[in-house]
Coordinates of N, CA and C and ligand atoms in Angstrom, one line a residue:
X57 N -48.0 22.5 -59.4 CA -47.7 21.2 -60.0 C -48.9 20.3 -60.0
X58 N -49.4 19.7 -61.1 CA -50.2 18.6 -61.3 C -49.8 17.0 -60.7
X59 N -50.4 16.8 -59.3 CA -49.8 16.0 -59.2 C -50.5 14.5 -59.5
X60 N -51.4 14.8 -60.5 CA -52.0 13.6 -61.3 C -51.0 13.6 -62.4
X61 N -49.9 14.5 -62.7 CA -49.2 14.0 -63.7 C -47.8 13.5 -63.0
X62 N -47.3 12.9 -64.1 CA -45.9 12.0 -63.7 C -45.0 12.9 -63.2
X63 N -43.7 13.1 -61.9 CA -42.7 14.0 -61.9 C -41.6 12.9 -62.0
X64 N -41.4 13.4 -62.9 CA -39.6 12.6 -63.3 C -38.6 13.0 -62.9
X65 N -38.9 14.7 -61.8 CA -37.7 15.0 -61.4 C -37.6 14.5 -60.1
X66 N -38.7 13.8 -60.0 CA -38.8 13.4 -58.4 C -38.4 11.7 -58.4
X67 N -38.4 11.6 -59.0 CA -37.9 10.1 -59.5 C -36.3 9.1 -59.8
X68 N -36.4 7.8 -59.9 CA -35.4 7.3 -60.1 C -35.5 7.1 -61.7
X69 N -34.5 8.0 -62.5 CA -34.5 7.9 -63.6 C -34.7 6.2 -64.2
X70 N -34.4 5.3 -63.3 CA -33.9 3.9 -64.2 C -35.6 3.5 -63.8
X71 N -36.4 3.8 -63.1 CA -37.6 3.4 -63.0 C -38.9 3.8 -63.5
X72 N -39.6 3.3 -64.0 CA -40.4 3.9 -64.9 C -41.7 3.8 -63.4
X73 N -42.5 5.0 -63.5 CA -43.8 5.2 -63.0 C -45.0 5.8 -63.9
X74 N -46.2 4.7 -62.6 CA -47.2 4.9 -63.8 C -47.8 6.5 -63.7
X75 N -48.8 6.6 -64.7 CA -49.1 8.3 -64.7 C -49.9 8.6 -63.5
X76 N -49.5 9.8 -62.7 CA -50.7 10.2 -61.8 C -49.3 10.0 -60.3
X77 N -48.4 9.0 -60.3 CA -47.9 9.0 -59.2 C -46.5 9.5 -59.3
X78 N -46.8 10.1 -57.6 CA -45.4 11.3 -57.4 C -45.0 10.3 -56.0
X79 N -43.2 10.7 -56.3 CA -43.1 9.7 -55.0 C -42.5 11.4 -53.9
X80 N -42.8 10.5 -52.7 CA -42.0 11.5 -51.1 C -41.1 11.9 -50.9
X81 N -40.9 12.7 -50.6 CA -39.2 13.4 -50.3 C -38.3 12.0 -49.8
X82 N -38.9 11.0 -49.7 CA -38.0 10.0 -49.0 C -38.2 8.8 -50.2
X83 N -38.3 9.6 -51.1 CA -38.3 8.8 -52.7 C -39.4 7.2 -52.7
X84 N -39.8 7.5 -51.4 CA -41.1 6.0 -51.6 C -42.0 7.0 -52.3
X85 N -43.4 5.7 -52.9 CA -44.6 6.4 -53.3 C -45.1 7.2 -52.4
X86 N -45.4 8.2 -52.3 CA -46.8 9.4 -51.8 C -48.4 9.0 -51.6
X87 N -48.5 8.6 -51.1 CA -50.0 7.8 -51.2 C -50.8 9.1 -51.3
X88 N -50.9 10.5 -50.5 CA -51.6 11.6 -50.4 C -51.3 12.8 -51.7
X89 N -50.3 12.1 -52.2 CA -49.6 12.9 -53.3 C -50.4 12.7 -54.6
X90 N -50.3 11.0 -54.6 CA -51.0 10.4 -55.9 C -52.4 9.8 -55.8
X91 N -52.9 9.7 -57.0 CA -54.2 9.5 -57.4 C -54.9 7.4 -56.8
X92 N -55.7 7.5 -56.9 CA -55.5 5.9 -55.9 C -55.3 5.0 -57.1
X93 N -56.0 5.3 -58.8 CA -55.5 4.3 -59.7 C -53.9 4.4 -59.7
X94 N -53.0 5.2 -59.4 CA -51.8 4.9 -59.8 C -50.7 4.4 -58.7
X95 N -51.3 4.8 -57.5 CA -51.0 4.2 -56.6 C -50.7 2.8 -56.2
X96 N -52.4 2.3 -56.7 CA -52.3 0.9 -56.8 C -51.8 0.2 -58.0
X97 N -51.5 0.8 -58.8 CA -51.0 0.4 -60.1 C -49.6 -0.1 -59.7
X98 N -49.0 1.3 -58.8 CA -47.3 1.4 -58.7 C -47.4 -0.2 -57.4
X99 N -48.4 0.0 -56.3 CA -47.6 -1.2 -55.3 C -48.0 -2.2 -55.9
X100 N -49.0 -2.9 -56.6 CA -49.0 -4.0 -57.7 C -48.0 -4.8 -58.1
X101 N -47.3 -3.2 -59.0 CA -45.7 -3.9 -59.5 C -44.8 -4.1 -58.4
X102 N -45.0 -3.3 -58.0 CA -43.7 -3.8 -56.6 C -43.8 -5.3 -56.1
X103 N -45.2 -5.9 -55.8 CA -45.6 -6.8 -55.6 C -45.3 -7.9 -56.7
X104 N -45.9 -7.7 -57.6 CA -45.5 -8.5 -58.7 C -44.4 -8.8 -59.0
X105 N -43.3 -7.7 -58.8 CA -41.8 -8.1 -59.6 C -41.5 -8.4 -58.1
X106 N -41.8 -8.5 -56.5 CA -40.8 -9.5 -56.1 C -41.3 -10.7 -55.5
X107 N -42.2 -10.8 -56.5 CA -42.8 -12.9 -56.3 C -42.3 -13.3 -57.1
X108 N -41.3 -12.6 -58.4 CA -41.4 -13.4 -59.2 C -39.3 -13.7 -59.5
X109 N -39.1 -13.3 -58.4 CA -37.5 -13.3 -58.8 C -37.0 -14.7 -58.7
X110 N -36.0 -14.9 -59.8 CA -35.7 -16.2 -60.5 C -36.2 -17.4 -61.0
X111 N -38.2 -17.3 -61.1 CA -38.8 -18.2 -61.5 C -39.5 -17.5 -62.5
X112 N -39.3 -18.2 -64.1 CA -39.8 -18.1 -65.4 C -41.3 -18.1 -65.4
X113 N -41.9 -18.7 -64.6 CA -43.7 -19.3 -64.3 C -43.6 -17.8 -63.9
X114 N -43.2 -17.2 -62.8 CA -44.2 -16.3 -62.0 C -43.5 -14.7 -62.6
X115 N -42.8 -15.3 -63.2 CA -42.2 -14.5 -63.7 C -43.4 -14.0 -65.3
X116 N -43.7 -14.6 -65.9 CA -45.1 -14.5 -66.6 C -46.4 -14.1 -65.6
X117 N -46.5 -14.6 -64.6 CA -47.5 -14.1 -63.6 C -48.0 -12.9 -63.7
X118 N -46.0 -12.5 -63.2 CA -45.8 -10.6 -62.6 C -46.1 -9.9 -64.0
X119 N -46.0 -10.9 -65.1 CA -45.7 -9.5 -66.6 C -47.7 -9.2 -66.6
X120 N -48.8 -10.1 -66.6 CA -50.3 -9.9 -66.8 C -50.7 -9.4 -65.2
X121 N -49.7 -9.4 -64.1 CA -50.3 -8.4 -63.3 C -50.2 -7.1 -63.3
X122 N -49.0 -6.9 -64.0 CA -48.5 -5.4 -64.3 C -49.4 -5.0 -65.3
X123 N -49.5 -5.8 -66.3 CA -50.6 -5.4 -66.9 C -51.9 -5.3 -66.9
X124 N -52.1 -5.7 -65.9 CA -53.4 -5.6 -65.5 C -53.7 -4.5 -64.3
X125 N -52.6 -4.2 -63.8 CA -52.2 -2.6 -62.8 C -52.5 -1.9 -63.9
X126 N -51.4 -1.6 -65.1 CA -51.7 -0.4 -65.6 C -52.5 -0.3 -66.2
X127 N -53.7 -1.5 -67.2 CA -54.8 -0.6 -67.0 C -55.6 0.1 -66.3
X128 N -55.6 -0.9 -64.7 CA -56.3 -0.4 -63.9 C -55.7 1.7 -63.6
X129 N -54.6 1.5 -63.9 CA -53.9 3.3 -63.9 C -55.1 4.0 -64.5
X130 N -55.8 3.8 -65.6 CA -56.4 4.6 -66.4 C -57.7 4.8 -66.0
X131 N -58.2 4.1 -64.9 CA -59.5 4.2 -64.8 C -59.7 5.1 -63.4
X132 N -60.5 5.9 -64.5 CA -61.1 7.6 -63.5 C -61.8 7.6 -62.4
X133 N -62.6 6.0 -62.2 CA -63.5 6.1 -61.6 C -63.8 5.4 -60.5
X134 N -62.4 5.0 -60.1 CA -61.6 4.4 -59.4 C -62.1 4.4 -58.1
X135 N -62.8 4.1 -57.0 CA -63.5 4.9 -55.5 C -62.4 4.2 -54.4
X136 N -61.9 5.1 -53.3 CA -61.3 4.6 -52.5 C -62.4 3.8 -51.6
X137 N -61.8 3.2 -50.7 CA -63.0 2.9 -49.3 C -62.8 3.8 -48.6
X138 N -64.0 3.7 -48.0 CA -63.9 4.8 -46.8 C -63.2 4.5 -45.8
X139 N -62.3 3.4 -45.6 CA -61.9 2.8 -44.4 C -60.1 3.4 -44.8
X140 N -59.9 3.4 -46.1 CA -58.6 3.2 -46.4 C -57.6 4.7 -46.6
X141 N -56.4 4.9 -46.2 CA -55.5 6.1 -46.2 C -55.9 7.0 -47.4
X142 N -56.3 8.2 -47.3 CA -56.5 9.3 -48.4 C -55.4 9.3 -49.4
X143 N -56.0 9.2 -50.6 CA -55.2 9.5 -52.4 C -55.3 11.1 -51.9
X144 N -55.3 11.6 -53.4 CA -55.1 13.0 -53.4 C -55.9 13.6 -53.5
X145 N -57.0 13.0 -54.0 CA -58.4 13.6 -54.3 C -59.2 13.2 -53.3
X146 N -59.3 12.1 -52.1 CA -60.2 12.2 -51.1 C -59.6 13.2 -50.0
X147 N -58.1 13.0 -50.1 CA -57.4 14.4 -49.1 C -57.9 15.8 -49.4
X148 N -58.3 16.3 -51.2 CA -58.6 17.5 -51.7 C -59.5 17.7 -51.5
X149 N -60.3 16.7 -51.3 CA -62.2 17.4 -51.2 C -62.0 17.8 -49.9
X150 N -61.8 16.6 -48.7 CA -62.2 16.7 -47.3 C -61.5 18.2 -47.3
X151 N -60.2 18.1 -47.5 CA -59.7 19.6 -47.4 C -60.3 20.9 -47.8
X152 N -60.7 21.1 -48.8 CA -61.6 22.5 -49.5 C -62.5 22.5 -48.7
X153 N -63.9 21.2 -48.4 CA -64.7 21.5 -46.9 C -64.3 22.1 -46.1
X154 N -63.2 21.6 -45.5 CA -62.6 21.8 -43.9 C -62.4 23.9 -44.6
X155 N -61.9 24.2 -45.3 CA -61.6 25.1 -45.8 C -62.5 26.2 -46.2
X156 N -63.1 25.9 -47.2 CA -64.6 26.6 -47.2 C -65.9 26.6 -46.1
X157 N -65.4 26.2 -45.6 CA -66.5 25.8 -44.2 C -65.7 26.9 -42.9
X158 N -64.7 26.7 -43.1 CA -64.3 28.1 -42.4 C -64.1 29.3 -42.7
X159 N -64.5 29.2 -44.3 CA -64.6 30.5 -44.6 C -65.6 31.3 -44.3
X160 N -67.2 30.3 -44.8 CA -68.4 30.5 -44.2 C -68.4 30.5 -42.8
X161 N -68.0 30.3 -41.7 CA -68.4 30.6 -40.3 C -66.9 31.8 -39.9
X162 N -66.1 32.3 -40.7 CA -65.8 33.3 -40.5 C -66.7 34.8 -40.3
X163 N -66.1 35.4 -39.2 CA -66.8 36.2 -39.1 C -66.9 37.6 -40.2
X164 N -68.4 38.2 -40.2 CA -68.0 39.4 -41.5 C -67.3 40.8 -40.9
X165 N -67.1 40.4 -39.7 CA -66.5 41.5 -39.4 C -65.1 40.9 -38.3
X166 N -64.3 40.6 -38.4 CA -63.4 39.8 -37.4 C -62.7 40.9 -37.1
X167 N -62.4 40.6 -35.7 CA -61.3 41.4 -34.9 C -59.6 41.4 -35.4
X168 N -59.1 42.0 -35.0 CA -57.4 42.3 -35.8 C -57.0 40.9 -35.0
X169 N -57.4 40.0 -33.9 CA -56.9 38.1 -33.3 C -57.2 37.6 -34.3
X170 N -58.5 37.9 -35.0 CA -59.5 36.5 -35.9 C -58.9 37.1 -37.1
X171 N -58.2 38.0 -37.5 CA -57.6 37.7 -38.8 C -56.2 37.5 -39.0
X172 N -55.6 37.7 -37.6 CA -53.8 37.5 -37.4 C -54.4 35.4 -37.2
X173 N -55.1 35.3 -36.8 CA -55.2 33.6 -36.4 C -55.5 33.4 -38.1
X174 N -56.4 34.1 -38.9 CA -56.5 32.7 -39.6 C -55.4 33.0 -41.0
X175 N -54.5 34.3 -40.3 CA -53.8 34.3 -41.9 C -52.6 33.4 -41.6
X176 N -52.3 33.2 -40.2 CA -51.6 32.0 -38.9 C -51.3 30.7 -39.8
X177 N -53.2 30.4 -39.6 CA -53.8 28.8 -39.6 C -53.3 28.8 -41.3
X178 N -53.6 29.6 -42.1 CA -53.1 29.1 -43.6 C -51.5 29.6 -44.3
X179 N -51.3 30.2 -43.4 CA -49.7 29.9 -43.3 C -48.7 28.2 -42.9
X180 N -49.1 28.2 -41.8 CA -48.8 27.1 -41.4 C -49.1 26.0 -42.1
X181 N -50.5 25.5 -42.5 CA -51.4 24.7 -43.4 C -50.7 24.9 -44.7
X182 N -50.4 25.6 -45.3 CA -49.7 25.6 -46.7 C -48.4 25.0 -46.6
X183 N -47.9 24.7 -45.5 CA -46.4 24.1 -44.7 C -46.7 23.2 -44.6
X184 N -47.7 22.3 -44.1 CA -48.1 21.0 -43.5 C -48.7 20.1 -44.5
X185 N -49.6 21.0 -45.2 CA -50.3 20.1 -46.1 C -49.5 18.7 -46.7
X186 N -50.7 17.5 -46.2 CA -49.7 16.4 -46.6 C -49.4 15.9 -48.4
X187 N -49.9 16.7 -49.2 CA -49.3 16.6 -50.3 C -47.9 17.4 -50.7
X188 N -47.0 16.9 -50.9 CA -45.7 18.0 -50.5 C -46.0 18.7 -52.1
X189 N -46.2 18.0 -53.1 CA -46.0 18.9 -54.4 C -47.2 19.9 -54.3
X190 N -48.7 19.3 -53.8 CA -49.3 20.4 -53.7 C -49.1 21.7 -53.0
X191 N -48.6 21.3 -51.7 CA -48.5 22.0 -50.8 C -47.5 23.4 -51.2
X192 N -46.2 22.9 -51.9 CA -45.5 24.1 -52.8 C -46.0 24.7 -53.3
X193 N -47.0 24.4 -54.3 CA -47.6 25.5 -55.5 C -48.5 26.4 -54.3
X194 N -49.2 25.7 -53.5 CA -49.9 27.0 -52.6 C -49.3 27.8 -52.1
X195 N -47.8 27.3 -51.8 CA -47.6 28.5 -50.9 C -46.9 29.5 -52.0
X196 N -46.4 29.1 -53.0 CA -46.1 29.9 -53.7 C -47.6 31.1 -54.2
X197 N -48.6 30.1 -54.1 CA -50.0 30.9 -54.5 C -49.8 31.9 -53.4
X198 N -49.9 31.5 -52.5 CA -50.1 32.8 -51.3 C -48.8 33.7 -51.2
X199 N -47.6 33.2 -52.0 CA -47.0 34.4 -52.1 C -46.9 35.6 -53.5
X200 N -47.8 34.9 -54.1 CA -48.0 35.9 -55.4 C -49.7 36.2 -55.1
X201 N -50.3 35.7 -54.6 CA -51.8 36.5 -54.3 C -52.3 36.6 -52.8
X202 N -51.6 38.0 -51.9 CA -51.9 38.0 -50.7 C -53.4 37.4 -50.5
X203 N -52.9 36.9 -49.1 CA -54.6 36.5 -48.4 C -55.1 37.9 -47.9
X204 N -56.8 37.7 -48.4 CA -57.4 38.4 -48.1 C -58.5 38.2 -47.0
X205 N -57.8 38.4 -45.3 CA -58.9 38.4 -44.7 C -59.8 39.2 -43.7
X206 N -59.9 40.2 -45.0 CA -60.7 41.9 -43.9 C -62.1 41.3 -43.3
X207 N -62.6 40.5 -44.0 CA -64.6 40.3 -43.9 C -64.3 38.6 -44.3
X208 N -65.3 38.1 -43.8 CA -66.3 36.4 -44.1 C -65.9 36.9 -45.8
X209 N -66.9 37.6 -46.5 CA -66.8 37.4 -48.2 C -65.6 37.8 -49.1
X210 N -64.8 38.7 -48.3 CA -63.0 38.9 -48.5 C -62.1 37.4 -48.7
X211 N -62.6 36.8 -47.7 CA -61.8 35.3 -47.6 C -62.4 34.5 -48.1
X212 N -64.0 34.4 -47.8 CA -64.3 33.4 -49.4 C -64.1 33.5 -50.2
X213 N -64.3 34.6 -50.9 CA -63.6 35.2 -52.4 C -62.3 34.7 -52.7
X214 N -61.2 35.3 -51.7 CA -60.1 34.9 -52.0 C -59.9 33.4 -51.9
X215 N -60.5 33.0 -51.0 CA -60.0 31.2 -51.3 C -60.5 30.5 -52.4
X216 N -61.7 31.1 -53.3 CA -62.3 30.7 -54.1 C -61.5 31.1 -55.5
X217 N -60.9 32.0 -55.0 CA -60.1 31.9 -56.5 C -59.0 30.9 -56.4
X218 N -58.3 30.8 -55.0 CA -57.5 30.2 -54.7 C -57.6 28.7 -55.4
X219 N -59.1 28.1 -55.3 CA -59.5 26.8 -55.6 C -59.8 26.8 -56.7
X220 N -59.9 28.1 -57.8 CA -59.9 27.9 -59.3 C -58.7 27.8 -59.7
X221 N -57.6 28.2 -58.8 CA -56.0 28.4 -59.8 C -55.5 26.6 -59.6
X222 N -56.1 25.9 -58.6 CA -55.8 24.4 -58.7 C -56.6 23.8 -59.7
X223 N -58.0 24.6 -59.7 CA -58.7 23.5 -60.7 C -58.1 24.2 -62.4
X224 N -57.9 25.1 -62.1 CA -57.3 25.4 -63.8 C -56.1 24.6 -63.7
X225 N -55.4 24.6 -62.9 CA -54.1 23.4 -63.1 C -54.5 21.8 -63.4
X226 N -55.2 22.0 -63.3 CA -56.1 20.4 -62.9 C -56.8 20.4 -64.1
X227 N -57.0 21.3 -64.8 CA -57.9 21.1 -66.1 C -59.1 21.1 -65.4
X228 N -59.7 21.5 -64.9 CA -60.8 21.2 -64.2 C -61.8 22.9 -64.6
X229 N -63.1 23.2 -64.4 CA -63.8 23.8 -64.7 C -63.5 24.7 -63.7
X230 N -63.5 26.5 -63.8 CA -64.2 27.5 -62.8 C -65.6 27.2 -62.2
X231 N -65.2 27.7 -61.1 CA -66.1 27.8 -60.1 C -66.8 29.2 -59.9
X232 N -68.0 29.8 -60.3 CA -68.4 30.7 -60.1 C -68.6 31.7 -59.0
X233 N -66.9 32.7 -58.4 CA -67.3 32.9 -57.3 C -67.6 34.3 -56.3
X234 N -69.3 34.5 -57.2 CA -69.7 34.7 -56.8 C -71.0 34.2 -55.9
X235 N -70.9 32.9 -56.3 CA -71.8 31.9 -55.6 C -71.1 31.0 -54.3
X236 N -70.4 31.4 -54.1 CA -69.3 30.9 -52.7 C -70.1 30.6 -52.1
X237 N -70.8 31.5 -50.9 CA -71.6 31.4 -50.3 C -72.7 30.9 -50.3
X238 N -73.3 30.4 -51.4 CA -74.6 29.6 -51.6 C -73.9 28.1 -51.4
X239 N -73.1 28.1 -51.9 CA -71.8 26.3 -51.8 C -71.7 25.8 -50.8
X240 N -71.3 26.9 -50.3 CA -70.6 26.9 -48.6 C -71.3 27.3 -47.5
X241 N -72.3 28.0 -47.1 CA -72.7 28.8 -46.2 C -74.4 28.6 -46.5
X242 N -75.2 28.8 -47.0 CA -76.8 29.1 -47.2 C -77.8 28.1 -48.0
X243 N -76.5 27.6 -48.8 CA -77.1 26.4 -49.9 C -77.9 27.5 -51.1
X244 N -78.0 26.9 -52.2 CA -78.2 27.6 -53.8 C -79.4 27.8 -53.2
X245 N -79.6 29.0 -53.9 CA -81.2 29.7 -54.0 C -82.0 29.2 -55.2
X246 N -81.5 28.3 -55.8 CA -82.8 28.0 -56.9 C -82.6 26.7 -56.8
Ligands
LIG362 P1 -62.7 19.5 -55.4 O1 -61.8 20.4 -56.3 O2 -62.0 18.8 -54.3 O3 -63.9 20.5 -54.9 C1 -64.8 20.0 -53.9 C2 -66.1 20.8 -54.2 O4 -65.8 22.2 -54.0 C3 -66.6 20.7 -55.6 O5 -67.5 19.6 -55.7 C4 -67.4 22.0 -55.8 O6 -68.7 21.9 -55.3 C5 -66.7 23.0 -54.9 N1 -65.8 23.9 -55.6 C6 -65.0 23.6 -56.7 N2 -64.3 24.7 -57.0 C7 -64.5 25.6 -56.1 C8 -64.1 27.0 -55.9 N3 -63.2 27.6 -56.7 N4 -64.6 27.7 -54.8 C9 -65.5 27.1 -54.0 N5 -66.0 25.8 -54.2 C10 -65.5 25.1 -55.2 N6 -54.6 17.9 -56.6 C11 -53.6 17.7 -57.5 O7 -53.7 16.7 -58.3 N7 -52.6 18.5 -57.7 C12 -52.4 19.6 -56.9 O8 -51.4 20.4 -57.0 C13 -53.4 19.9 -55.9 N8 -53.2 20.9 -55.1 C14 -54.1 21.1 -54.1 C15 -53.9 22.2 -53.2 C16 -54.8 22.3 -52.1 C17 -54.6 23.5 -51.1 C18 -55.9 21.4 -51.9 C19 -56.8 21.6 -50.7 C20 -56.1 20.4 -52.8 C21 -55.2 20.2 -53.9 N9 -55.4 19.2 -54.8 C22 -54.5 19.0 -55.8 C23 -56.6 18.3 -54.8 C24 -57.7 18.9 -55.8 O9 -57.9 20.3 -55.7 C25 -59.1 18.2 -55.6 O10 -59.5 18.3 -54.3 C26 -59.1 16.8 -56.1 O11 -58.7 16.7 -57.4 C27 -60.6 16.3 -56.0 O12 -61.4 17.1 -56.9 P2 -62.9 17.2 -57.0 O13 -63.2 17.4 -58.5 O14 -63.6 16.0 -56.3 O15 -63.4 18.5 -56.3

C-alpha cells in the first residue's frame, strides 16, 4: 500500500481527506502513516472548522485556512523539525539505516543463533512497524519472498530488493543492488 496515497477504505466515507493521509486503526490521523504535508493539512482543518462553529466571520477564516492547508498538502518539500514526531518518510529513512546498517555489520558467516535471531528481529519488526499500512505490505513481502539470511551479502541483497519493492510502490527509482555494500558498509569506491 502507498501510503502517500489516500485510503478511503480506511476512512469516514462522509469525510473528505487530504492526499497522502491514512488514518489509525482507531480511525484518528496516523502521524507515522502519513506524509507531514498532509498531516498538517488534515489537523489545520480540524482546527479551522472548530473555531469557527456558529460564527459567519470565522467561519470565512476556517474556509482561507483550509485553503491554505491544502495547498500547503502539495508541497514536496515540506522538512519536518528535528524536534517533532516522525511523518512517514523521516520514520522510512531512519528505519532502512537502522536496517541496512545491520545488514552491513551482519556477520559473513553467522552461526544457526545469528540467523534464527535476526530472521526473529524481522519477524517481529514487520509486526511492530509503526506504520500499520506499511507494515502489512512487508509482511506480506516476507511472505512471498523468504528472508535470506545464510551470509552478511545474502541479507543485504535480500533487504535490498526488499527496499526496491517499496520504492517501486512508491514510484521511486531502483536501487542498484549490487552496490549495497558500498551504501551501507565501505562507502562508494569512486
Ligand atoms: P529511503 O527510501 O528512505 O532510502 C534511504 C536511503 O537508502 C536512500 O537515500 C538511498 O541512499 C538508500 N536506498 C534506496 N533504496 C535502496 C535499496 N533498495 N537498497 C539499499 N539502499 C537503498 N512509505 C510509504 O509511503 N508507503 C509504504 O508502504 C512504505 N512502506 C515502508 C516499509 C518499510 C519496511 C520501511 C522501512 C519504510 C516504508 N516506507 C513507506 C517509507 C519509504 O520507504 C521511505 O523511507 C520514505 O518515503 C523516504 O524515502 P527517501 O526517498 O528519503 O529514501
Amino acid at each position: 500500500v502507498d501510503a502517500s496515497e489516500p485510503r478511503p477504505g480506511n476512512s469516514d466515507p462522509h469525510k473528505k481527506l487530504p492526499p497522502g493521509m491514512v488514518l489509525g486503526k482507531d480511525g484518528k490521523p496516523c502521524r507515522t502513516c502519513s506524509s507531514l504535508a498532509s498531516f498538517t493539512s488534515q489537523t489545520k482543518n480540524l482546527r479551522a472548522s472548530s473555531a469557527t462553529a456558529g460564527s459567519a466571520a470565522s467561519g470565512a477564516a476556517a474556509a482561507a485556512a483550509a485553503a491554505g492547508a491544502g495547498a500547503g498538502a502539495s508541497t514536496a518539500t515540506a522538512k519536518l523539525p528535528d524536534d517533532c514526531p516522525a511523518d512517514v518518510e523521516t520514520l522510512g529513512r531512519s528505519t532502512w539505516t537502522l536496517l541496512h546498517s545491520i545488514a552491513a555489520t551482519y556477520p559473513q558467516r553467522p552461526t544457526t543463533a545469528e540467523q534464527s535471531d535476526l530472521r526473529t528481529f524481522m519477524g517481529v519488526f514487520s509486526r511492530l512497524y509503526p506504520c500499520w499500512v506499511c507494515a502489512e505490505d512487508f509482511q506480506a513481502y516476507l511472505q512471498q519472498q523468504q528472508i535470506r539470511v545464510g551470509s552478511r551479502d545474502e541479507f543485504g541483497r535480500w533487504l535490498c530488493e526488499a527496499h526496491n519493492a517499496v520504492n517501486a510502490k512508491l514510484g521511486k527509482d531502483a536501487f542498484d543492488c549490487a552496490r549495497w555494500e558500498e551504501r551501507w558498509r565501505t562507502g562508494w569506491k569512486d
